[in-house]
Tab-separated table of N, CA, C and O in Angstrom:
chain	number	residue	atom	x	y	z
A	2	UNK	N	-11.381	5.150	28.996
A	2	UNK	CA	-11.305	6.481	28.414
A	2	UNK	C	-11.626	6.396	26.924
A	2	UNK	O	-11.422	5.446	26.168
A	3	UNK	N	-12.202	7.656	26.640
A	3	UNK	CA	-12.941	7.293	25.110
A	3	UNK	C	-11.837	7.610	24.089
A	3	UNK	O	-10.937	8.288	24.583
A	4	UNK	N	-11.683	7.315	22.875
A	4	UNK	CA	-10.586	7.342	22.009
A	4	UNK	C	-11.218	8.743	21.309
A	4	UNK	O	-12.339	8.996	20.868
A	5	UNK	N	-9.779	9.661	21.429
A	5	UNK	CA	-10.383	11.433	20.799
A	5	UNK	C	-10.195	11.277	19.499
A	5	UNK	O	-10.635	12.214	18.832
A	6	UNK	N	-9.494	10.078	18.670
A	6	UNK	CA	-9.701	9.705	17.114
A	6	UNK	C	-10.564	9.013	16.561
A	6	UNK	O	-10.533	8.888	15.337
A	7	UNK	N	-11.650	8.331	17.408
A	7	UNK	CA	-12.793	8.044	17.176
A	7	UNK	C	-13.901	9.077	17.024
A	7	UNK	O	-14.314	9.726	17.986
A	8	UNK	N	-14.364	9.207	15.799
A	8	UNK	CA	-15.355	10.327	15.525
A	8	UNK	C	-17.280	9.906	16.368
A	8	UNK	O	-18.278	10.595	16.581
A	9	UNK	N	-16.907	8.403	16.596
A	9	UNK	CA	-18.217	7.958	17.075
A	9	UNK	C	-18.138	8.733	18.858
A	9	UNK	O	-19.066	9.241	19.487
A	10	UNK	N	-16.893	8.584	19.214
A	10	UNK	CA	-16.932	9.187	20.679
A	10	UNK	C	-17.637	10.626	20.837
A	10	UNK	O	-18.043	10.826	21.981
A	11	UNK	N	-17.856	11.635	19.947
A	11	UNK	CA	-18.376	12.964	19.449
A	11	UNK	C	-19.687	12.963	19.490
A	11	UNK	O	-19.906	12.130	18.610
A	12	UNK	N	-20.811	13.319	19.905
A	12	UNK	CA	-22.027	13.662	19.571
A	12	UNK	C	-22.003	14.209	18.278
A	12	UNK	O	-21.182	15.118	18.152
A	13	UNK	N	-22.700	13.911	17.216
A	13	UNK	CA	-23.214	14.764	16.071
A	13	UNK	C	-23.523	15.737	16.387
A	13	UNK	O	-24.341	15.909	17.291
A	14	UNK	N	-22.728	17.056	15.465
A	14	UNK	CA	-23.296	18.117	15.454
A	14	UNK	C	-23.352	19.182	14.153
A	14	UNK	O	-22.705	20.228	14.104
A	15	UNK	N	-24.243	18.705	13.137
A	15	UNK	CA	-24.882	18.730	12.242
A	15	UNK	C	-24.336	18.256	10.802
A	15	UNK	O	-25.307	17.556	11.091
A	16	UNK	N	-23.869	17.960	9.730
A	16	UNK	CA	-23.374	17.465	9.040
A	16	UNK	C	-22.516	16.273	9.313
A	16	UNK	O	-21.813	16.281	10.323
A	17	UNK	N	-22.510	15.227	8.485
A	17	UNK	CA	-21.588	14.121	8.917
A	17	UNK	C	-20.624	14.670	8.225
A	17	UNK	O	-20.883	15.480	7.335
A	18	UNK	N	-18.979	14.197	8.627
A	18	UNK	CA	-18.245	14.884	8.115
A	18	UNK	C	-17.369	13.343	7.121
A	18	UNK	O	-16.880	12.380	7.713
A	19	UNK	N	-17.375	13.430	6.285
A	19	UNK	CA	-17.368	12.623	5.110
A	19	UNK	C	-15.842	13.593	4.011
A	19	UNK	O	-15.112	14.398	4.590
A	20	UNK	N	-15.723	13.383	3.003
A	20	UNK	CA	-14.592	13.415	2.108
A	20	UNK	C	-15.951	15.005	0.972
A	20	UNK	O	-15.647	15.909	0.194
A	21	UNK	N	-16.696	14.743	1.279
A	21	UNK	CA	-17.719	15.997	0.804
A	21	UNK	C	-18.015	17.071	1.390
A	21	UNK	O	-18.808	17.948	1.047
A	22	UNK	N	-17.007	16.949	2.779
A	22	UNK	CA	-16.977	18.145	4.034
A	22	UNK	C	-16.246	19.011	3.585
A	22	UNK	O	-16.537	20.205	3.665
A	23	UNK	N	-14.727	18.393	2.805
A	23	UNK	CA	-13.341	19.041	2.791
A	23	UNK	C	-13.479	19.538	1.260
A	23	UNK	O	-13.815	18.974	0.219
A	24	UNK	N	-13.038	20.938	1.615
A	24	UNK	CA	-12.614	21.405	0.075
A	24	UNK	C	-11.635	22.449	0.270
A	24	UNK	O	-11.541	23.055	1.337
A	25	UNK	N	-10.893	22.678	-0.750
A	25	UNK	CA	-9.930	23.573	-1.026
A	25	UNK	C	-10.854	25.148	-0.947
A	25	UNK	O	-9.997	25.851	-0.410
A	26	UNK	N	-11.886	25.928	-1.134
A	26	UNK	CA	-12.428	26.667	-0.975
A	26	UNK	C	-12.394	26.899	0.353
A	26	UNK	O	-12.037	26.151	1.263
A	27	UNK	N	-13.065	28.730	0.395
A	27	UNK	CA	-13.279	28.758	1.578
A	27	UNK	C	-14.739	28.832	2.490
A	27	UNK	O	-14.945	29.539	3.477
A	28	UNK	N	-15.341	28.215	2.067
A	28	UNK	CA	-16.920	27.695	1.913
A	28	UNK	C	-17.694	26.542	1.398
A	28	UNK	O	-17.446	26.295	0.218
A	29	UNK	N	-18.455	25.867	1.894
A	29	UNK	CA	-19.209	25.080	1.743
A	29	UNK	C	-20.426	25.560	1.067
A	29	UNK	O	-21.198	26.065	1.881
A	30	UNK	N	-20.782	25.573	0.076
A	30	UNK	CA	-22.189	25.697	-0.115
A	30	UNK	C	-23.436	25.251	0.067
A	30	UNK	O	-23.586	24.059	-0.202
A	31	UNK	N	-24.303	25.789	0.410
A	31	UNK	CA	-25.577	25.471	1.413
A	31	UNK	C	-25.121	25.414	2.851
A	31	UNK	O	-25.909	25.241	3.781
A	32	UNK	N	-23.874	25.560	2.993
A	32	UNK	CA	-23.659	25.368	4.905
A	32	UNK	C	-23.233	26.923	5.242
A	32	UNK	O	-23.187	27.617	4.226
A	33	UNK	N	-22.954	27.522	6.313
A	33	UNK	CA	-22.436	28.507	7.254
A	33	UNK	C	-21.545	27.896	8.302
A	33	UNK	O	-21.869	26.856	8.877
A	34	UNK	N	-20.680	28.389	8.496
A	34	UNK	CA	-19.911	28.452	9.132
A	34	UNK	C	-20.332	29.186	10.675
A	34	UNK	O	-20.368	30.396	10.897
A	35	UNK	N	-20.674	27.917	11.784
A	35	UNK	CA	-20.489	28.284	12.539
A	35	UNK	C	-19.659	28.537	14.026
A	35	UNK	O	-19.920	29.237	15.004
A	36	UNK	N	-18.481	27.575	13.680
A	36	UNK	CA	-17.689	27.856	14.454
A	36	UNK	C	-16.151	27.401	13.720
A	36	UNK	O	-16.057	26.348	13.090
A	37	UNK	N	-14.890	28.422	13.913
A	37	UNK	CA	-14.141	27.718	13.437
A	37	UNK	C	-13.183	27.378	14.620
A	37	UNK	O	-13.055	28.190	15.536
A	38	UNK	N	-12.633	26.414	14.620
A	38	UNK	CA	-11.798	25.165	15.293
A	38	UNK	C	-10.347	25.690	14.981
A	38	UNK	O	-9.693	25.617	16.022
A	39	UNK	N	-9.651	26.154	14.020
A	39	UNK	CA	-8.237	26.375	13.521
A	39	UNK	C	-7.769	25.286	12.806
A	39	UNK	O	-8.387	24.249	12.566
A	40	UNK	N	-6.511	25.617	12.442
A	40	UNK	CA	-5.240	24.263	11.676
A	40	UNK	C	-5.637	23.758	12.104
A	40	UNK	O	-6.341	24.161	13.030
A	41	UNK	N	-5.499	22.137	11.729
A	41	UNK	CA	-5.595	20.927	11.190
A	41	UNK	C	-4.636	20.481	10.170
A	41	UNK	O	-4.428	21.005	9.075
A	42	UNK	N	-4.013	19.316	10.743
A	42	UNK	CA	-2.784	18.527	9.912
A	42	UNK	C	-2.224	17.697	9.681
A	42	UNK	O	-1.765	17.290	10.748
A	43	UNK	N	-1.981	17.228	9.076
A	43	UNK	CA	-1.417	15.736	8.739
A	43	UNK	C	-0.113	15.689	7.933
A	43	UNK	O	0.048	16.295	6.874
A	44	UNK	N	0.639	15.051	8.424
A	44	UNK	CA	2.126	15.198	7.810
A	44	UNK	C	3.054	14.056	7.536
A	44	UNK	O	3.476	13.689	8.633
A	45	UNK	N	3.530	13.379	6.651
A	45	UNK	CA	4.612	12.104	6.597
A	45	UNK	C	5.498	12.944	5.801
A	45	UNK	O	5.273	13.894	5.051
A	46	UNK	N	6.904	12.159	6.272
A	46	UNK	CA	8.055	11.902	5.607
A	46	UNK	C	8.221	10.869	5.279
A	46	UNK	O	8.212	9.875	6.006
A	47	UNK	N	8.521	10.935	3.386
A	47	UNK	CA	8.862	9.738	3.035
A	47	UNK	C	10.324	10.003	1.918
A	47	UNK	O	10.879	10.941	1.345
A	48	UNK	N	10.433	8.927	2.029
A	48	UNK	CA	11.808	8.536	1.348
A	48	UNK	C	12.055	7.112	0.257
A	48	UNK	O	11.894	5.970	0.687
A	49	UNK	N	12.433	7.373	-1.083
A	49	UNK	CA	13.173	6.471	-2.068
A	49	UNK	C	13.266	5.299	-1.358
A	49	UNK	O	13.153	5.362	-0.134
A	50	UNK	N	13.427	4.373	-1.829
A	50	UNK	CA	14.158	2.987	-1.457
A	50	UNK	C	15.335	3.145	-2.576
A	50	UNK	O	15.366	4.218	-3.178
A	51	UNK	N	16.187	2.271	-2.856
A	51	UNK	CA	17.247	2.226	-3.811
A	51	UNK	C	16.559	1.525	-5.722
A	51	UNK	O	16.700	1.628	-6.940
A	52	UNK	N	15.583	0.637	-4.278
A	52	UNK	CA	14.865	-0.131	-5.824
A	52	UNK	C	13.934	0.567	-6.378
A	52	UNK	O	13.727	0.302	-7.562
A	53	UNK	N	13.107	1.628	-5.756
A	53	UNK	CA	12.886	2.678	-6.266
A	53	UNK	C	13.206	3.479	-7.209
A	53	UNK	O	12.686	3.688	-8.305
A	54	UNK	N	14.189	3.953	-6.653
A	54	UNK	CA	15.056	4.775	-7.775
A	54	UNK	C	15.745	4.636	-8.653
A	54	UNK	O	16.057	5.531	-9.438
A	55	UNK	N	16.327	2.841	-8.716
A	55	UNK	CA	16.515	2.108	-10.053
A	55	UNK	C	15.169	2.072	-11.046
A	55	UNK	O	15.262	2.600	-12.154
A	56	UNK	N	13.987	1.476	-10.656
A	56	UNK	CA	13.071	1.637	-11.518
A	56	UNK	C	12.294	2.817	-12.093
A	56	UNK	O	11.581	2.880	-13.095
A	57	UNK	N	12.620	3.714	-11.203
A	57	UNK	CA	12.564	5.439	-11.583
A	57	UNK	C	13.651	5.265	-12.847
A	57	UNK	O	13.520	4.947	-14.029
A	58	UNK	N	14.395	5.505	-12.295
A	58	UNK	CA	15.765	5.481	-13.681
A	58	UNK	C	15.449	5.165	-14.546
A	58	UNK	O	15.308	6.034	-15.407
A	59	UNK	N	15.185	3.996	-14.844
A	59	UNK	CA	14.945	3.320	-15.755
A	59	UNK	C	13.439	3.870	-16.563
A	59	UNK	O	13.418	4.274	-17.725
A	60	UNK	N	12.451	3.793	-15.823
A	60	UNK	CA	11.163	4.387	-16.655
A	60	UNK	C	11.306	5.738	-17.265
A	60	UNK	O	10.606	6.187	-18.172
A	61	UNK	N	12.468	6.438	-16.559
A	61	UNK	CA	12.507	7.967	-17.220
A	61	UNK	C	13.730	7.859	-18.374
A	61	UNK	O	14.575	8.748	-18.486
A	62	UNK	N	13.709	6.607	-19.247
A	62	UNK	CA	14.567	6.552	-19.986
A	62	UNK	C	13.269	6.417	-21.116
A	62	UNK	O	13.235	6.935	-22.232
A	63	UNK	N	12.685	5.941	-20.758
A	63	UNK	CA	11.404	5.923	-22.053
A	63	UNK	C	10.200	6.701	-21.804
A	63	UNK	O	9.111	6.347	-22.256
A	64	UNK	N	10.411	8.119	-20.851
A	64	UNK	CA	9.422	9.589	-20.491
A	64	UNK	C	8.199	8.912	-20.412
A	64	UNK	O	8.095	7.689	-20.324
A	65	UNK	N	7.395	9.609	-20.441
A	65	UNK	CA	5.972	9.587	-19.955
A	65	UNK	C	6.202	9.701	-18.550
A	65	UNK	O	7.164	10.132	-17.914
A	66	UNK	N	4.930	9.142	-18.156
A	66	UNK	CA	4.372	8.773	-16.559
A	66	UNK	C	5.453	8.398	-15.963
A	66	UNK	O	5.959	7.497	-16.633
A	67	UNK	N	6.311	8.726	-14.671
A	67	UNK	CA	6.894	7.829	-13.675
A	67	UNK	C	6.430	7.331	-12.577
A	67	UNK	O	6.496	7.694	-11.403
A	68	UNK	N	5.721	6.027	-13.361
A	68	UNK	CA	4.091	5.494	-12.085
A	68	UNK	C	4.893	5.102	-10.527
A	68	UNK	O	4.314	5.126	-9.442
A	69	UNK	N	6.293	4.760	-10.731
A	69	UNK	CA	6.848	4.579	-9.400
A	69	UNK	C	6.802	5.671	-8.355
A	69	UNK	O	6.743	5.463	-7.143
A	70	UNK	N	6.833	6.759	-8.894
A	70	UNK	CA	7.140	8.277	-8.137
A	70	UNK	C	5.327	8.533	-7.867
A	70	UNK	O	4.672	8.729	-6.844
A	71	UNK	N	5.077	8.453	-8.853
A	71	UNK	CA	3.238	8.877	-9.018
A	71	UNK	C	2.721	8.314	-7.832
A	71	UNK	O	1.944	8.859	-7.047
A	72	UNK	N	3.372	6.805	-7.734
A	72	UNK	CA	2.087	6.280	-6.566
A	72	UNK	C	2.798	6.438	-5.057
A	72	UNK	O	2.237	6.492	-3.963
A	73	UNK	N	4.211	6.493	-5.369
A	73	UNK	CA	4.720	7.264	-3.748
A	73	UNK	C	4.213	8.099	-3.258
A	73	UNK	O	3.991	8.081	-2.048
A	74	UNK	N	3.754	9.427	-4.296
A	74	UNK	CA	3.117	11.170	-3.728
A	74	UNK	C	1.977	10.571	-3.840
A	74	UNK	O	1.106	11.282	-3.338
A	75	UNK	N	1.467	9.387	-4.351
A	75	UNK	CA	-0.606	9.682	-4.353
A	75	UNK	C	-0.411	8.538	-2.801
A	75	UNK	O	-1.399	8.536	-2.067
A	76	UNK	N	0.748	7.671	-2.373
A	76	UNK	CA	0.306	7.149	-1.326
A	76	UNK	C	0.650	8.187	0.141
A	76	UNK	O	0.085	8.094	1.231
A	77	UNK	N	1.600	9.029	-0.197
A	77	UNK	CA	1.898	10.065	0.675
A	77	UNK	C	0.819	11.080	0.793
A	77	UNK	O	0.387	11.170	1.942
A	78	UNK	N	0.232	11.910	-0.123
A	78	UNK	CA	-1.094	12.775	0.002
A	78	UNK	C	-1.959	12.056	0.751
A	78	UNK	O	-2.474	12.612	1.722
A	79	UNK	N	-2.241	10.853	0.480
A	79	UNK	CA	-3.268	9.646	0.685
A	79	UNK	C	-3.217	10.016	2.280
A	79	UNK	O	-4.147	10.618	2.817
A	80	UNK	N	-1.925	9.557	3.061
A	80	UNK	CA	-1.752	9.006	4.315
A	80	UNK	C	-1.840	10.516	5.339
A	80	UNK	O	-1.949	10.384	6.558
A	81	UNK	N	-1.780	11.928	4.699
A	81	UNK	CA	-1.679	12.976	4.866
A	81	UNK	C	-2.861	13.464	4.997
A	81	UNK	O	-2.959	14.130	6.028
A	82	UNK	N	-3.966	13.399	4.273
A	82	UNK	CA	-5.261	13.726	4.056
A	82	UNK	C	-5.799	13.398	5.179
A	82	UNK	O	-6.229	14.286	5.915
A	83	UNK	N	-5.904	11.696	5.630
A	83	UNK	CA	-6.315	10.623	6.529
A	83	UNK	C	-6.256	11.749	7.515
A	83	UNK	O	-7.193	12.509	7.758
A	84	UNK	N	-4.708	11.795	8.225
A	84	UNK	CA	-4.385	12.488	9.314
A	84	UNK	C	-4.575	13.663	9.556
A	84	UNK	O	-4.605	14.016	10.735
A	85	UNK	N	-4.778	14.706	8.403
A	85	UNK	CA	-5.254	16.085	8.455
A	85	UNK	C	-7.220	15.502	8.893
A	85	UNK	O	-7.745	16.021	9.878
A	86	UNK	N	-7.781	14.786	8.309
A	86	UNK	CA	-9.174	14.671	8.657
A	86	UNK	C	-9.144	13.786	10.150
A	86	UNK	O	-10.155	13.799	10.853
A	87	UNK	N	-8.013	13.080	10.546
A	87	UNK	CA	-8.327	12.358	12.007
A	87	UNK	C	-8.360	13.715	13.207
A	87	UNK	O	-9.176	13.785	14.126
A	88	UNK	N	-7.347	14.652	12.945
A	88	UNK	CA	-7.045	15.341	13.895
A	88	UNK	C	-8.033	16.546	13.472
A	88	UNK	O	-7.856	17.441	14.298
A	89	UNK	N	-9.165	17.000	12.359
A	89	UNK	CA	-10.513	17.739	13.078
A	89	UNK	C	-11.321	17.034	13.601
A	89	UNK	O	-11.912	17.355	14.632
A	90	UNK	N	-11.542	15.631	12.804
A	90	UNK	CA	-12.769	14.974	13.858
A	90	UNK	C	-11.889	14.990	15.318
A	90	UNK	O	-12.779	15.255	16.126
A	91	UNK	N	-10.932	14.884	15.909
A	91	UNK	CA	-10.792	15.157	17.057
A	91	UNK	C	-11.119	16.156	18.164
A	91	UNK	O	-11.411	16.068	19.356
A	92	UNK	N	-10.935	17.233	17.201
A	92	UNK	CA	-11.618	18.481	17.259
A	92	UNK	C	-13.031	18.717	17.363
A	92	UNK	O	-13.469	19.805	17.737
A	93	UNK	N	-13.606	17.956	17.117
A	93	UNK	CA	-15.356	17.939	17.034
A	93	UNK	C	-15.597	18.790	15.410
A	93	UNK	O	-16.769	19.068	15.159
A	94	UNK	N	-14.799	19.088	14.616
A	94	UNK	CA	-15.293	19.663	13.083
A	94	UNK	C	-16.115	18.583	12.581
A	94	UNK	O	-16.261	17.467	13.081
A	95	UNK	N	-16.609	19.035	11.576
A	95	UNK	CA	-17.639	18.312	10.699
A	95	UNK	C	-17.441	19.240	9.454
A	95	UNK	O	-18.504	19.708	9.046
A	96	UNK	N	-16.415	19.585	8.814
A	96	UNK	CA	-15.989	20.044	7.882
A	96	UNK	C	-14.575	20.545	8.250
A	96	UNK	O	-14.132	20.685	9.390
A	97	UNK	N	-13.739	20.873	6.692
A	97	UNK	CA	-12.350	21.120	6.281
A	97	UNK	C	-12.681	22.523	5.047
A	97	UNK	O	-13.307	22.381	3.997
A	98	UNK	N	-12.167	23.598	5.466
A	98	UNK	CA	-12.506	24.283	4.342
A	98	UNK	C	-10.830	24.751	4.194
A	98	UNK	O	-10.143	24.533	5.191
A	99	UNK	N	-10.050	25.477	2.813
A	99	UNK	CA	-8.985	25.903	2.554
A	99	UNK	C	-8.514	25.015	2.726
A	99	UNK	O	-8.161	24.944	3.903
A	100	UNK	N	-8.205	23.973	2.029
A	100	UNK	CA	-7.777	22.519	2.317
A	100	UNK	C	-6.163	22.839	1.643
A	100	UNK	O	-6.213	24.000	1.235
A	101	UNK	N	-4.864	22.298	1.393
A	101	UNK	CA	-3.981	22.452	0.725
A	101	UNK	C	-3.422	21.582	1.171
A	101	UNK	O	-3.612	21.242	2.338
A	102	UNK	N	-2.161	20.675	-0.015
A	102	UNK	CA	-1.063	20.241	0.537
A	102	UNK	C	0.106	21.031	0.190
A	102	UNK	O	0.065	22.148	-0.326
A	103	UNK	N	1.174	20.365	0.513
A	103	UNK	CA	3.028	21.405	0.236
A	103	UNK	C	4.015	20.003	0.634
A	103	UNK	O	3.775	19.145	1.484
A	104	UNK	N	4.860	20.078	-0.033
A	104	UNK	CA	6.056	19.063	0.014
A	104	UNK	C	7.288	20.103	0.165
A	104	UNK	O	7.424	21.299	-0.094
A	105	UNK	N	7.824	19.454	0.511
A	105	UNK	CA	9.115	20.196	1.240
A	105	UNK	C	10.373	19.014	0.802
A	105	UNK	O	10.215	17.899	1.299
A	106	UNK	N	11.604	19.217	-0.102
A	106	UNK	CA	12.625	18.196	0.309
A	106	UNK	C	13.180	18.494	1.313
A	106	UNK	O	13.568	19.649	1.483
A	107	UNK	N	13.348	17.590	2.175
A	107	UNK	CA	14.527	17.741	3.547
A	107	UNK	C	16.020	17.629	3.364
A	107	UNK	O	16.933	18.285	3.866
A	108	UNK	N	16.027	16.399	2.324
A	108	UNK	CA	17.419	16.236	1.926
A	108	UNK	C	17.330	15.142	0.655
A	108	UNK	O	16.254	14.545	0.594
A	109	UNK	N	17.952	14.932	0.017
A	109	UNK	CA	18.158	14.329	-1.287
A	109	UNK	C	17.419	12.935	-0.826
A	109	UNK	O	17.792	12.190	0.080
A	110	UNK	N	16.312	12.778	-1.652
A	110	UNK	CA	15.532	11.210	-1.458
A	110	UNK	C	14.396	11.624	-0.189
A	110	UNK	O	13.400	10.902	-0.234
A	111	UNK	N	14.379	12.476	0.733
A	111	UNK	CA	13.759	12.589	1.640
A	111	UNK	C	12.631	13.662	1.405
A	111	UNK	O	12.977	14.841	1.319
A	112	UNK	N	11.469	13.365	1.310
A	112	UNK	CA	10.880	14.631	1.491
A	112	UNK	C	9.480	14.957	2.702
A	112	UNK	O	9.068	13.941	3.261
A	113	UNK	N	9.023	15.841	2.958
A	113	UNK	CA	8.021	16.125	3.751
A	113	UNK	C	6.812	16.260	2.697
A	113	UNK	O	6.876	16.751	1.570
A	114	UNK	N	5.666	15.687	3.359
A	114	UNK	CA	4.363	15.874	2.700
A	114	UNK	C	3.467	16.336	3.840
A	114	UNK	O	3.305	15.590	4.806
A	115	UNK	N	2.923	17.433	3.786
A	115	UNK	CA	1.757	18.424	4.667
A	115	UNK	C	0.783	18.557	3.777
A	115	UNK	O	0.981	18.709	2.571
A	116	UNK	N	-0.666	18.491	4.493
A	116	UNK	CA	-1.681	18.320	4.357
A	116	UNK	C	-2.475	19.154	5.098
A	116	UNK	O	-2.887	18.550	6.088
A	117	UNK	N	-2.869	20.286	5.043
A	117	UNK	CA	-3.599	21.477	6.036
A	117	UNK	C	-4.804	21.956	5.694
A	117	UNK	O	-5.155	21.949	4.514
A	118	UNK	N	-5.474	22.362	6.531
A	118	UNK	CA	-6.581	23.389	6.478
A	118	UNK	C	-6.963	23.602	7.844
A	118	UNK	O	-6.322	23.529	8.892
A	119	UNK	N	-8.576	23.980	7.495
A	119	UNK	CA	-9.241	25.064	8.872
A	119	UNK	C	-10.305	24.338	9.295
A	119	UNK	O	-11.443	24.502	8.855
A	120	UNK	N	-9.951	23.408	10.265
A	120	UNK	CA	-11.336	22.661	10.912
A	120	UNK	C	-12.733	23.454	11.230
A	120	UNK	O	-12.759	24.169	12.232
A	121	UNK	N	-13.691	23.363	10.547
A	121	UNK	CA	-14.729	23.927	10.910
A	121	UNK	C	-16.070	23.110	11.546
A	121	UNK	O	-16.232	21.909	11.332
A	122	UNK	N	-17.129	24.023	12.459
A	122	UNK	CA	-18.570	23.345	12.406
A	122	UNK	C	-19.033	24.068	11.961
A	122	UNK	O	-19.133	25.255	12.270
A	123	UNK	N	-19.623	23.223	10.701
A	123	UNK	CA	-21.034	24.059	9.709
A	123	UNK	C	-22.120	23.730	10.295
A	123	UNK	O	-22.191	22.925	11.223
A	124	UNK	N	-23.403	24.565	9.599
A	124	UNK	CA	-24.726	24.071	9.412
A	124	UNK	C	-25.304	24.676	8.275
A	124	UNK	O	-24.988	25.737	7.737
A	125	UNK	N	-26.554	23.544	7.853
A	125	UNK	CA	-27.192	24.223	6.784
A	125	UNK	C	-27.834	25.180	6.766
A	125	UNK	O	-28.699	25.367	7.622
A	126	UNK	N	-27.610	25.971	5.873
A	126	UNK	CA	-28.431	27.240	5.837
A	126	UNK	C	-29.547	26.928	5.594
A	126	UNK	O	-29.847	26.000	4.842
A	127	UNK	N	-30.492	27.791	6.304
A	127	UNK	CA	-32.429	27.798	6.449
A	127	UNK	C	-32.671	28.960	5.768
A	127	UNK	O	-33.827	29.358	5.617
Protein backbone atom coordinates (compact mmCIF):
# COMPACT_ATOMS: atom_id res chain seq x y z
CA UNK A 1 0.00 0.00 0.00
CA UNK A 2 1.33 3.38 -1.04
CA UNK A 3 2.30 5.79 1.86
CA UNK A 4 -0.57 8.95 1.71
CA UNK A 5 2.55 11.08 3.36
CA UNK A 6 4.61 10.46 0.59
CA UNK A 7 4.10 13.30 -1.89
CA UNK A 8 5.96 11.02 -4.64
CA UNK A 9 2.85 8.50 -4.29
CA UNK A 10 0.62 11.67 -5.98
CA UNK A 11 0.81 12.29 -9.65
CA UNK A 12 1.89 15.94 -10.25
CA UNK A 13 -0.59 18.24 -10.69
CA UNK A 14 0.85 21.43 -11.67
CA UNK A 15 3.16 23.32 -9.38
CA UNK A 16 5.62 21.49 -7.15
CA UNK A 17 4.62 22.24 -3.86
CA UNK A 18 7.81 23.50 -2.08
CA UNK A 19 8.01 26.18 1.10
CA UNK A 20 7.20 28.95 -2.04
CA UNK A 21 3.63 27.28 -2.28
CA UNK A 22 2.67 28.45 1.37
CA UNK A 23 1.88 31.92 2.28
CA UNK A 24 0.00 33.73 4.79
CA UNK A 25 -2.05 35.56 1.92
CA UNK A 26 -4.88 34.59 0.28
CA UNK A 27 -3.33 34.10 -3.16
CA UNK A 28 -0.54 33.09 -4.97
CA UNK A 29 0.54 35.27 -7.57
CA UNK A 30 0.74 34.19 -11.13
CA UNK A 31 -1.34 31.00 -9.96
CA UNK A 32 -5.42 30.55 -9.69
CA UNK A 33 -6.87 28.69 -7.61
CA UNK A 34 -8.30 25.78 -8.83
CA UNK A 35 -9.52 23.67 -6.44
CA UNK A 36 -9.71 24.11 -2.78
CA UNK A 37 -9.02 20.97 -0.52
CA UNK A 38 -9.96 22.76 3.12
CA UNK A 39 -7.95 22.92 6.69
CA UNK A 40 -4.83 21.60 6.92
CA UNK A 41 -2.82 21.14 10.25
CA UNK A 42 -0.21 20.53 12.21
CA UNK A 43 -0.10 20.69 15.90
CA UNK A 44 2.53 19.84 19.00
CA UNK A 45 2.41 20.24 22.56
CA UNK A 46 5.32 21.19 24.17
CA UNK A 47 6.50 21.69 27.53
CA UNK A 48 9.62 23.36 29.84
CA UNK A 49 12.01 20.91 31.17
CA UNK A 50 13.12 22.20 34.74
CA UNK A 51 16.63 22.88 33.17
CA UNK A 52 14.95 24.93 30.94
CA UNK A 53 13.45 27.10 33.05
CA UNK A 54 16.49 27.48 35.30
CA UNK A 55 18.39 28.80 32.32
CA UNK A 56 15.35 30.91 31.30
CA UNK A 57 15.63 32.39 34.82
CA UNK A 58 18.66 33.08 34.75
CA UNK A 59 19.07 34.77 31.11
CA UNK A 60 16.05 37.00 32.02
CA UNK A 61 18.14 38.39 34.77
CA UNK A 62 20.41 40.11 32.21
CA UNK A 63 17.01 40.92 29.45
CA UNK A 64 17.53 40.80 26.00
CA UNK A 65 16.88 37.66 23.88
CA UNK A 66 15.67 34.48 25.88
CA UNK A 67 17.47 32.18 23.18
CA UNK A 68 16.28 29.16 25.45
CA UNK A 69 12.49 30.02 24.95
CA UNK A 70 13.31 31.46 21.26
CA UNK A 71 14.52 28.13 20.02
CA UNK A 72 11.70 26.01 21.87
CA UNK A 73 8.78 28.21 19.75
CA UNK A 74 11.18 28.31 16.48
CA UNK A 75 11.59 24.34 17.12
CA UNK A 76 7.80 24.03 17.85
CA UNK A 77 6.54 26.32 14.69
CA UNK A 78 9.31 24.30 12.90
CA UNK A 79 7.70 20.75 13.73
CA UNK A 80 4.08 22.37 13.12
CA UNK A 81 4.67 23.80 9.71
CA UNK A 82 6.28 20.18 8.63
CA UNK A 83 2.89 18.62 9.68
CA UNK A 84 0.50 21.33 8.49
CA UNK A 85 2.48 20.79 4.86
CA UNK A 86 2.56 16.66 5.34
CA UNK A 87 -1.17 16.52 5.77
CA UNK A 88 -1.99 18.81 2.23
CA UNK A 89 0.45 16.91 0.29
CA UNK A 90 -1.74 14.11 1.53
CA UNK A 91 -4.44 15.77 0.22
CA UNK A 92 -3.03 16.04 -3.28
CA UNK A 93 -2.52 20.28 -2.68
CA UNK A 94 0.33 21.81 -4.28
CA UNK A 95 -0.10 24.94 -2.36
CA UNK A 96 -1.03 26.50 1.33
CA UNK A 97 -2.68 29.82 1.12
CA UNK A 98 -3.94 31.84 4.66
CA UNK A 99 -1.26 30.14 6.36
CA UNK A 100 -1.28 31.09 10.37
CA UNK A 101 0.01 29.80 13.55
CA UNK A 102 -1.74 30.27 17.41
CA UNK A 103 -0.35 28.93 20.72
CA UNK A 104 -2.60 28.19 23.28
CA UNK A 105 -1.26 27.58 27.15
CA UNK A 106 -2.92 24.43 28.41
CA UNK A 107 -1.51 24.72 31.76
CA UNK A 108 1.52 26.36 33.39
CA UNK A 109 4.81 25.11 31.32
CA UNK A 110 2.52 23.40 28.79
CA UNK A 111 1.53 24.88 25.74
CA UNK A 112 -0.20 24.03 22.30
CA UNK A 113 1.37 25.14 19.00
CA UNK A 114 -1.16 25.08 15.71
CA UNK A 115 -0.14 25.62 12.46
CA UNK A 116 -3.18 26.05 9.81
CA UNK A 117 -4.33 26.97 6.56
CA UNK A 118 -6.32 26.09 3.26
CA UNK A 119 -4.85 23.31 1.17
CA UNK A 120 -5.14 24.31 -2.30
CA UNK A 121 -4.53 23.11 -6.24
CA UNK A 122 -3.23 26.00 -8.19
CA UNK A 123 -2.25 26.62 -11.71
CA UNK A 124 -0.52 29.15 -13.60
CA UNK A 125 -2.29 31.66 -15.04
CA UNK A 126 -2.16 31.83 -19.12
Amino acid sequence: MADPYNSAARPPTGPRFDDSMVTTAFELPGFRVARNLGVVRGITVRSRSIVGNFLGGIQTLFGGNITIYTELCEQAREETYRDMAKHARMLGANAIIGMRYDATDIMTGLTEVLCYGTAVVVEPLR
